[in-house]
Amino acid sequence: MSKKSYEERWGPHSHCVICGNAIPEGEKYCSEICKTKYEENLKNARRQQKISYFFIAAMGVLLVVMFLLSFLLGQ
Ligand SMILES: [Zn+2]
């Protein structure tokens, strides 16, 4: 079945962001289960971002400490 005939048969529609099932246009998920999964993924992504921010901050602090140490030891 080609994509065009699929569109003609089902009309405008979206796909579930989790499992890819065809769903009414404008919807994001096919079920509460997929909605929960999606929100969990989002939460994990946010946590990952927080962790990477932490590492960037830690690297910055480390650089400052290294700089201060070399400055103090150079005296
Ligand atoms: Zn789904």
Coordinates of C-alpha atoms and ligand atoms in Angstrom, one line a residue:
M1 CA 0.0 0.0 0.0
S2 CA 1.5 3.4 -1.0
K3 CA 1.6 6.3 1.3
K4 CA -0.9 8.3 -0.8
S5 CA -3.6 5.6 -0.7
Y6 CA -3.0 5.3 3.1
E7 CA -3.7 9.1 3.5
E8 CA -6.8 8.8 1.3
R9 CA -8.1 5.9 3.3
W10 CA -7.5 7.3 6.8
G11 CA -7.6 11.0 6.1
P12 CA -5.4 13.6 7.9
H13 CA -4.0 12.0 11.0
S14 CA -1.0 12.1 13.3
H15 CA 1.1 9.3 14.8
C16 CA 1.6 8.5 18.4
V17 CA 5.0 10.0 19.4
I18 CA 5.8 6.8 21.3
C19 CA 4.6 3.8 19.4
G20 CA 3.7 5.4 16.0
N21 CA 0.1 4.3 15.9
A22 CA -2.2 6.3 13.7
I23 CA -4.3 8.7 15.9
P24 CA -6.7 11.6 15.2
E25 CA -4.9 14.7 13.9
G26 CA -3.8 17.0 16.7
E27 CA -3.4 14.2 19.2
K28 CA 0.0 13.3 20.5
Y29 CA -0.5 9.8 22.0
C30 CA -2.7 6.8 21.3
S31 CA -3.3 6.0 25.0
E32 CA -2.6 7.0 28.6
I33 CA 0.2 4.4 28.7
C34 CA 2.0 6.2 25.8
K35 CA 1.3 9.6 27.5
T36 CA 3.0 8.4 30.7
K37 CA 5.9 7.0 28.7
Y38 CA 6.3 10.3 26.9
E39 CA 6.2 12.3 30.1
E40 CA 8.8 9.9 31.6
N41 CA 11.1 10.4 28.7
L42 CA 10.7 14.1 29.0
K43 CA 11.6 13.9 32.7
N44 CA 14.7 11.8 32.0
A45 CA 15.8 14.3 29.3
R46 CA 15.5 17.2 31.8
R47 CA 17.5 15.3 34.3
Q48 CA 20.2 14.5 31.7
Q49 CA 20.3 18.2 30.9
K50 CA 20.7 19.1 34.6
I51 CA 23.6 16.6 34.9
S52 CA 25.4 18.1 31.9
Y53 CA 24.9 21.6 33.3
F54 CA 26.4 20.3 36.6
F55 CA 29.4 19.0 34.7
I56 CA 30.0 22.2 32.8
A57 CA 29.8 24.1 36.1
A58 CA 32.2 21.6 37.8
M59 CA 34.7 22.0 34.9
G60 CA 34.5 25.8 35.3
V61 CA 35.2 25.6 39.0
L62 CA 38.0 23.1 38.3
L63 CA 39.6 25.6 35.8
V64 CA 39.4 28.4 38.4
V65 CA 40.9 26.2 41.1
M66 CA 43.7 25.1 38.7
F67 CA 44.4 28.7 37.8
L68 CA 44.5 29.8 41.4
L69 CA 46.7 26.9 42.4
S70 CA 49.2 27.6 39.6
F71 CA 49.1 31.3 40.6
L72 CA 49.7 30.5 44.3
L73 CA 52.4 27.9 43.5
G74 CA 54.1 30.3 41.1
Q75 CA 54.7 32.9 43.9
Ligands
ZN1 ZN 1.2 4.9 21.4

